[in-house]
Amino acid sequence: MNKSVLNTLDLSGQIALVTGASSGLGAHFATVLAQFGATVVAAARRTERLEALVNNITQAGGKAIAVAMDVNDSESVKAAFNTAQAQVGSVSILINNAGVAEPSRFVDSTEDNWDFTVDTNLKAVWRVSREASERMIRSQVAGSIINIASILGLQPSANNALYATAKAGVVQLTKNSAQELWRHNIRVNALCPGYFETEINADFFKSDKGAQYLNKIPPRRLGQMDELTMPLLMLASSAGSFVTGVALPVDGGHLLQSL
């Protein structure tokens, strides 16, 4: 690859906080950001899994620390940012990856289902983004916030009304916060993955029912983690310096499915 292009992806000197970093997409994002030079703050409730991730990153020559963070607890969020600030410096890249999925029919959903799904997938993104952006502004740090939404935030899906509604909210929050924060040199974008293989869904997609579903969608397969690497890096780095307020689908054409 052209050296000048590679240089735009260099994250040296950047401090990147990744929520939900203990597994799946979050662990992959943390690893990628470290590989491209960022000092990673891996945040999640399961700190024992974070320690394993941090060890893997440091063994590979990267820099990372683990911090405990419950994205649904304001004091926990503030404490995590304080720890990051004290140990490695001001966060300049935020990856809002933490989320939950609880599929159900709309008519079967309850207020508890709503609170669990929407609080973690939407309110927490607002909470962590607000904390991060306030600190970036105070420290006069140019930043990039990447909210992990979903293609379900861009198009309806059967039996996912609450999750899809929360992710649609994330897309709109992304656009509105981007509109306000550009003047502080903070970019805000949403990454909208389609179906990617993780430890949570692997068993389902290995089943006959999962295989039948995949056969109906345009890519006819699950996305692989590495297929999110360049979209993430583009949004996080100076390669995407003129990109803000975008909801970027990475779905193998799933959204192109005809009616």
mmCIF file of C-alpha atoms in Angstrom:
data_model
loop_
_atom_site.group_PDB
_atom_site.id
_atom_site.type_symbol
_atom_site.label_atom_id
_atom_site.label_comp_id
_atom_site.label_asym_id
_atom_site.label_seq_id
_atom_site.Cartn_x
_atom_site.Cartn_y
_atom_site.Cartn_z
ATOM 1 C CA MET A 1 0.000 0.000 0.000
ATOM 2 C CA ASN A 2 1.163 3.554 -0.730
ATOM 3 C CA LYS A 3 3.124 4.880 2.261
ATOM 4 C CA SER A 4 1.227 8.177 2.361
ATOM 5 C CA VAL A 5 -2.046 6.261 2.571
ATOM 6 C CA LEU A 6 -0.721 4.111 5.408
ATOM 7 C CA ASN A 7 0.401 7.245 7.225
ATOM 8 C CA THR A 8 -3.178 8.536 7.304
ATOM 9 C CA LEU A 9 -4.182 5.385 9.205
ATOM 10 C CA ASP A 10 -1.450 5.832 11.816
ATOM 11 C CA LEU A 11 -2.968 6.308 15.288
ATOM 12 C CA SER A 12 0.286 6.907 17.162
ATOM 13 C CA GLY A 13 -0.245 9.340 20.024
ATOM 14 C CA GLN A 14 -3.999 8.703 20.133
ATOM 15 C CA ILE A 15 -5.781 7.363 23.216
ATOM 16 C CA ALA A 16 -8.696 5.118 22.213
ATOM 17 C CA LEU A 17 -11.363 3.973 24.670
ATOM 18 C CA VAL A 18 -13.453 0.990 23.590
ATOM 19 C CA THR A 19 -16.566 0.043 25.549
ATOM 20 C CA GLY A 20 -17.721 -3.563 25.620
ATOM 21 C CA ALA A 21 -14.149 -4.594 24.855
ATOM 22 C CA SER A 22 -14.233 -7.898 26.725
ATOM 23 C CA SER A 23 -15.362 -9.970 23.730
ATOM 24 C CA GLY A 24 -16.616 -10.003 20.136
ATOM 25 C CA LEU A 25 -16.464 -6.845 18.076
ATOM 26 C CA GLY A 26 -15.137 -4.792 20.984
ATOM 27 C CA ALA A 27 -12.103 -7.012 21.491
ATOM 28 C CA HIS A 28 -11.426 -6.916 17.735
ATOM 29 C CA PHE A 29 -11.711 -3.121 17.601
ATOM 30 C CA ALA A 30 -9.362 -2.727 20.567
ATOM 31 C CA THR A 31 -6.799 -5.037 18.963
ATOM 32 C CA VAL A 32 -6.929 -3.235 15.612
ATOM 33 C CA LEU A 33 -6.574 0.229 17.139
ATOM 34 C CA ALA A 34 -3.537 -0.937 19.116
ATOM 35 C CA GLN A 35 -1.988 -2.502 16.009
ATOM 36 C CA PHE A 36 -2.171 0.890 14.302
ATOM 37 C CA GLY A 37 -0.481 2.722 17.156
ATOM 38 C CA ALA A 38 -3.199 3.865 19.536
ATOM 39 C CA THR A 39 -2.926 3.375 23.270
ATOM 40 C CA VAL A 40 -6.095 1.428 24.030
ATOM 41 C CA VAL A 41 -8.301 1.793 27.089
ATOM 42 C CA ALA A 42 -10.298 -1.430 27.125
ATOM 43 C CA ALA A 43 -13.499 -0.901 29.107
ATOM 44 C CA ALA A 44 -16.134 -3.393 30.230
ATOM 45 C CA ARG A 45 -17.689 -4.856 33.343
ATOM 46 C CA ARG A 46 -15.824 -8.174 32.983
ATOM 47 C CA THR A 47 -12.345 -7.015 33.916
ATOM 48 C CA GLU A 48 -10.912 -10.543 34.019
ATOM 49 C CA ARG A 49 -11.512 -10.884 30.280
ATOM 50 C CA LEU A 50 -10.108 -7.414 29.712
ATOM 51 C CA GLU A 51 -6.851 -8.415 31.357
ATOM 52 C CA ALA A 52 -6.458 -11.252 28.864
ATOM 53 C CA LEU A 53 -7.086 -8.828 25.985
ATOM 54 C CA VAL A 54 -4.599 -6.304 27.363
ATOM 55 C CA ASN A 55 -2.022 -9.049 27.761
ATOM 56 C CA ASN A 56 -2.493 -10.128 24.141
ATOM 57 C CA ILE A 57 -2.099 -6.545 22.928
ATOM 58 C CA THR A 58 1.033 -5.872 24.962
ATOM 59 C CA GLN A 59 2.567 -9.220 23.996
ATOM 60 C CA ALA A 60 2.162 -8.152 20.361
ATOM 61 C CA GLY A 61 3.978 -4.880 21.049
ATOM 62 C CA GLY A 62 0.949 -2.636 21.574
ATOM 63 C CA LYS A 63 -0.103 -0.454 24.486
ATOM 64 C CA ALA A 64 -3.306 -1.025 26.463
ATOM 65 C CA ILE A 65 -4.847 -0.787 29.901
ATOM 66 C CA ALA A 66 -8.039 -2.267 31.307
ATOM 67 C CA VAL A 67 -10.646 -0.215 33.149
ATOM 68 C CA ALA A 68 -13.887 -1.334 34.728
ATOM 69 C CA MET A 69 -16.907 0.458 33.279
ATOM 70 C CA ASP A 70 -20.632 -0.113 33.532
ATOM 71 C CA VAL A 71 -22.039 2.027 30.730
ATOM 72 C CA ASN A 72 -25.388 2.170 32.548
ATOM 73 C CA ASP A 73 -23.841 3.831 35.602
ATOM 74 C CA SER A 74 -22.799 7.493 35.334
ATOM 75 C CA GLU A 75 -20.370 7.299 38.239
ATOM 76 C CA SER A 76 -18.726 4.206 36.764
ATOM 77 C CA VAL A 77 -18.308 5.993 33.428
ATOM 78 C CA LYS A 78 -16.721 9.044 35.071
ATOM 79 C CA ALA A 79 -14.422 6.867 37.156
ATOM 80 C CA ALA A 80 -13.248 4.979 34.067
ATOM 81 C CA PHE A 81 -12.403 8.207 32.245
ATOM 82 C CA ASN A 82 -10.601 9.504 35.334
ATOM 83 C CA THR A 83 -8.520 6.314 35.461
ATOM 84 C CA ALA A 84 -7.709 6.581 31.763
ATOM 85 C CA GLN A 85 -6.719 10.227 32.142
ATOM 86 C CA ALA A 86 -4.447 9.476 35.093
ATOM 87 C CA GLN A 87 -2.750 6.469 33.510
ATOM 88 C CA VAL A 88 -2.425 7.282 29.799
ATOM 89 C CA GLY A 89 -3.868 10.754 29.089
ATOM 90 C CA SER A 90 -6.885 12.320 27.400
ATOM 91 C CA VAL A 91 -9.116 10.049 25.321
ATOM 92 C CA SER A 92 -9.200 11.207 21.694
ATOM 93 C CA ILE A 93 -10.996 8.229 20.109
ATOM 94 C CA LEU A 94 -14.135 6.687 21.550
ATOM 95 C CA ILE A 95 -15.699 3.479 20.272
ATOM 96 C CA ASN A 96 -19.202 3.070 21.711
ATOM 97 C CA ASN A 97 -19.470 -0.672 21.237
ATOM 98 C CA ALA A 98 -21.194 -1.953 24.399
ATOM 99 C CA GLY A 99 -24.674 -3.272 23.700
ATOM 100 C CA VAL A 100 -27.199 -6.004 24.331
ATOM 101 C CA ALA A 101 -29.648 -7.949 22.192
ATOM 102 C CA GLU A 102 -32.948 -9.364 23.409
ATOM 103 C CA PRO A 103 -35.055 -10.368 20.383
ATOM 104 C CA SER A 104 -38.789 -10.631 20.962
ATOM 105 C CA ARG A 105 -42.090 -9.984 19.266
ATOM 106 C CA PHE A 106 -43.313 -6.416 19.742
ATOM 107 C CA VAL A 107 -46.568 -7.531 21.382
ATOM 108 C CA ASP A 108 -44.643 -9.689 23.857
ATOM 109 C CA SER A 109 -42.237 -6.939 24.917
ATOM 110 C CA THR A 110 -42.437 -5.417 28.391
ATOM 111 C CA GLU A 111 -41.296 -2.207 30.057
ATOM 112 C CA ASP A 112 -38.427 -4.158 31.582
ATOM 113 C CA ASN A 113 -37.412 -5.333 28.090
ATOM 114 C CA TRP A 114 -37.561 -1.741 26.859
ATOM 115 C CA ASP A 115 -35.482 -0.376 29.730
ATOM 116 C CA PHE A 116 -32.860 -3.113 29.413
ATOM 117 C CA THR A 117 -32.516 -2.822 25.637
ATOM 118 C CA VAL A 118 -32.871 0.918 25.099
ATOM 119 C CA ASP A 119 -30.878 2.016 28.140
ATOM 120 C CA THR A 120 -27.836 -0.062 27.189
ATOM 121 C CA ASN A 121 -27.968 0.447 23.418
ATOM 122 C CA LEU A 122 -28.964 4.114 23.290
ATOM 123 C CA LYS A 123 -28.900 5.973 26.605
ATOM 124 C CA ALA A 124 -25.474 4.562 27.421
ATOM 125 C CA VAL A 125 -24.108 5.791 24.072
ATOM 126 C CA TRP A 126 -25.351 9.273 24.964
ATOM 127 C CA ARG A 127 -23.886 8.981 28.473
ATOM 128 C CA VAL A 128 -20.409 7.861 27.411
ATOM 129 C CA SER A 129 -20.270 10.187 24.385
ATOM 130 C CA ARG A 130 -21.234 13.177 26.486
ATOM 131 C CA GLU A 131 -18.542 12.405 29.041
ATOM 132 C CA ALA A 132 -15.929 11.896 26.341
ATOM 133 C CA SER A 133 -16.820 14.976 24.294
ATOM 134 C CA GLU A 134 -16.962 17.239 27.344
ATOM 135 C CA ARG A 135 -13.449 16.166 28.285
ATOM 136 C CA MET A 136 -12.179 16.524 24.706
ATOM 137 C CA ILE A 137 -13.515 20.077 24.552
ATOM 138 C CA ARG A 138 -12.063 20.977 27.955
ATOM 139 C CA SER A 139 -8.656 19.590 26.971
ATOM 140 C CA GLN A 140 -8.893 21.018 23.423
ATOM 141 C CA VAL A 141 -8.330 17.542 22.005
ATOM 142 C CA ALA A 142 -9.399 16.811 18.438
ATOM 143 C CA GLY A 143 -11.442 13.639 18.559
ATOM 144 C CA SER A 144 -13.343 10.918 16.779
ATOM 145 C CA ILE A 145 -16.404 9.213 18.246
ATOM 146 C CA ILE A 146 -17.591 6.038 16.546
ATOM 147 C CA ASN A 147 -20.955 4.676 17.608
ATOM 148 C CA ILE A 148 -21.522 1.023 16.773
ATOM 149 C CA ALA A 149 -25.090 0.964 15.482
ATOM 150 C CA SER A 150 -26.508 -1.739 13.182
ATOM 151 C CA ILE A 151 -28.221 -2.177 9.861
ATOM 152 C CA LEU A 152 -31.290 -2.797 12.041
ATOM 153 C CA GLY A 153 -31.127 0.897 12.892
ATOM 154 C CA LEU A 154 -31.559 1.666 9.196
ATOM 155 C CA GLN A 155 -34.262 -0.830 8.268
ATOM 156 C CA PRO A 156 -36.953 -2.754 10.207
ATOM 157 C CA SER A 157 -36.453 -6.366 11.219
ATOM 158 C CA ALA A 158 -38.949 -8.949 12.459
ATOM 159 C CA ASN A 159 -38.923 -9.588 16.208
ATOM 160 C CA ASN A 160 -36.316 -6.877 16.884
ATOM 161 C CA ALA A 161 -38.495 -3.806 17.464
ATOM 162 C CA LEU A 162 -36.779 -2.617 20.653
ATOM 163 C CA TYR A 163 -33.215 -3.270 19.490
ATOM 164 C CA ALA A 164 -33.863 -1.724 16.075
ATOM 165 C CA THR A 165 -35.508 1.319 17.669
ATOM 166 C CA ALA A 166 -32.525 1.821 19.977
ATOM 167 C CA LYS A 167 -30.055 1.513 17.097
ATOM 168 C CA ALA A 168 -32.086 3.953 14.992
ATOM 169 C CA GLY A 169 -31.785 6.324 17.925
ATOM 170 C CA VAL A 170 -28.022 5.820 17.878
ATOM 171 C CA VAL A 171 -27.944 6.825 14.204
ATOM 172 C CA GLN A 172 -29.923 9.991 14.884
ATOM 173 C CA LEU A 173 -27.842 10.788 17.976
ATOM 174 C CA THR A 174 -24.744 10.398 15.811
ATOM 175 C CA LYS A 175 -25.991 12.911 13.265
ATOM 176 C CA ASN A 176 -27.147 15.465 15.809
ATOM 177 C CA SER A 177 -24.020 15.307 17.954
ATOM 178 C CA ALA A 178 -21.846 15.493 14.828
ATOM 179 C CA GLN A 179 -23.661 18.662 13.834
ATOM 180 C CA GLU A 180 -22.840 20.275 17.177
ATOM 181 C CA LEU A 181 -19.345 18.934 17.811
ATOM 182 C CA TRP A 182 -17.667 19.656 14.453
ATOM 183 C CA ARG A 183 -16.833 23.182 15.633
ATOM 184 C CA HIS A 184 -14.768 21.606 18.423
ATOM 185 C CA ASN A 185 -12.903 19.437 15.890
ATOM 186 C CA ILE A 186 -14.698 16.303 17.058
ATOM 187 C CA ARG A 187 -16.066 13.980 14.405
ATOM 188 C CA VAL A 188 -18.958 11.615 15.168
ATOM 189 C CA ASN A 189 -19.897 8.692 12.950
ATOM 190 C CA ALA A 190 -21.832 5.455 13.208
ATOM 191 C CA LEU A 191 -20.638 2.076 11.998
ATOM 192 C CA CYS A 192 -23.610 -0.117 11.069
ATOM 193 C CA PRO A 193 -22.577 -3.779 10.812
ATOM 194 C CA GLY A 194 -24.708 -6.437 9.248
ATOM 195 C CA TYR A 195 -24.476 -9.965 10.633
ATOM 196 C CA PHE A 196 -20.952 -10.833 11.755
ATOM 197 C CA GLU A 197 -19.783 -14.045 13.337
ATOM 198 C CA THR A 198 -19.268 -13.683 17.094
ATOM 199 C CA GLU A 199 -19.300 -16.048 20.038
ATOM 200 C CA ILE A 200 -22.894 -15.010 20.729
ATOM 201 C CA ASN A 201 -24.383 -15.999 17.356
ATOM 202 C CA ALA A 202 -21.971 -18.682 16.123
ATOM 203 C CA ASP A 203 -24.092 -21.623 17.291
ATOM 204 C CA PHE A 204 -27.284 -20.259 15.717
ATOM 205 C CA PHE A 205 -25.706 -19.693 12.322
ATOM 206 C CA LYS A 206 -24.247 -23.198 12.387
ATOM 207 C CA SER A 207 -27.762 -24.602 12.772
ATOM 208 C CA ASP A 208 -30.091 -25.466 9.883
ATOM 209 C CA LYS A 209 -32.293 -22.476 10.696
ATOM 210 C CA GLY A 210 -29.309 -20.147 10.693
ATOM 211 C CA ALA A 211 -28.056 -21.571 7.392
ATOM 212 C CA GLN A 212 -31.500 -21.084 5.848
ATOM 213 C CA TYR A 213 -31.519 -17.445 6.934
ATOM 214 C CA LEU A 214 -28.074 -16.772 5.467
ATOM 215 C CA ASN A 215 -29.134 -18.308 2.177
ATOM 216 C CA LYS A 216 -31.906 -15.704 1.863
ATOM 217 C CA ILE A 217 -29.745 -12.589 2.189
ATOM 218 C CA PRO A 218 -27.521 -11.097 -0.549
ATOM 219 C CA PRO A 219 -24.089 -11.912 0.927
ATOM 220 C CA ARG A 220 -25.197 -15.491 1.751
ATOM 221 C CA ARG A 221 -22.646 -15.575 4.552
ATOM 222 C CA LEU A 222 -21.670 -13.882 7.792
ATOM 223 C CA GLY A 223 -19.224 -11.014 7.777
ATOM 224 C CA GLN A 224 -15.759 -11.702 9.127
ATOM 225 C CA MET A 225 -14.181 -9.459 11.758
ATOM 226 C CA ASP A 226 -11.386 -8.312 9.440
ATOM 227 C CA GLU A 227 -14.017 -6.879 7.090
ATOM 228 C CA LEU A 228 -14.758 -4.239 9.727
ATOM 229 C CA THR A 229 -11.115 -3.285 10.169
ATOM 230 C CA MET A 230 -10.701 -0.733 7.378
ATOM 231 C CA PRO A 231 -14.091 0.946 7.920
ATOM 232 C CA LEU A 232 -13.204 1.354 11.602
ATOM 233 C CA LEU A 233 -9.747 2.722 10.841
ATOM 234 C CA MET A 234 -11.063 5.123 8.228
ATOM 235 C CA LEU A 235 -13.529 6.637 10.709
ATOM 236 C CA ALA A 236 -11.018 6.701 13.575
ATOM 237 C CA SER A 237 -8.007 8.123 11.744
ATOM 238 C CA SER A 238 -7.076 11.137 9.663
ATOM 239 C CA ALA A 239 -8.056 9.080 6.614
ATOM 240 C CA GLY A 240 -11.601 10.097 7.511
ATOM 241 C CA SER A 241 -10.789 13.677 8.465
ATOM 242 C CA PHE A 242 -13.584 15.053 6.243
ATOM 243 C CA VAL A 243 -16.173 12.470 7.286
ATOM 244 C CA THR A 244 -18.659 13.195 10.054
ATOM 245 C CA GLY A 245 -22.334 12.494 10.722
ATOM 246 C CA VAL A 246 -22.272 9.357 8.572
ATOM 247 C CA ALA A 247 -24.016 6.035 9.273
ATOM 248 C CA LEU A 248 -21.887 3.550 7.342
ATOM 249 C CA PRO A 249 -23.380 0.105 6.619
ATOM 250 C CA VAL A 250 -20.918 -2.773 6.393
ATOM 251 C CA ASP A 251 -23.224 -5.611 5.498
ATOM 252 C CA GLY A 252 -22.256 -7.283 2.229
ATOM 253 C CA GLY A 253 -25.249 -5.701 0.524
ATOM 254 C CA HIS A 254 -27.828 -7.024 3.014
ATOM 255 C CA LEU A 255 -29.755 -3.728 2.889
ATOM 256 C CA LEU A 256 -30.041 -4.051 -0.871
ATOM 257 C CA GLN A 257 -32.388 -7.015 -0.487
ATOM 258 C CA SER A 258 -35.474 -6.434 -2.647
ATOM 259 C CA LEU A 259 -38.963 -6.423 -1.208
#
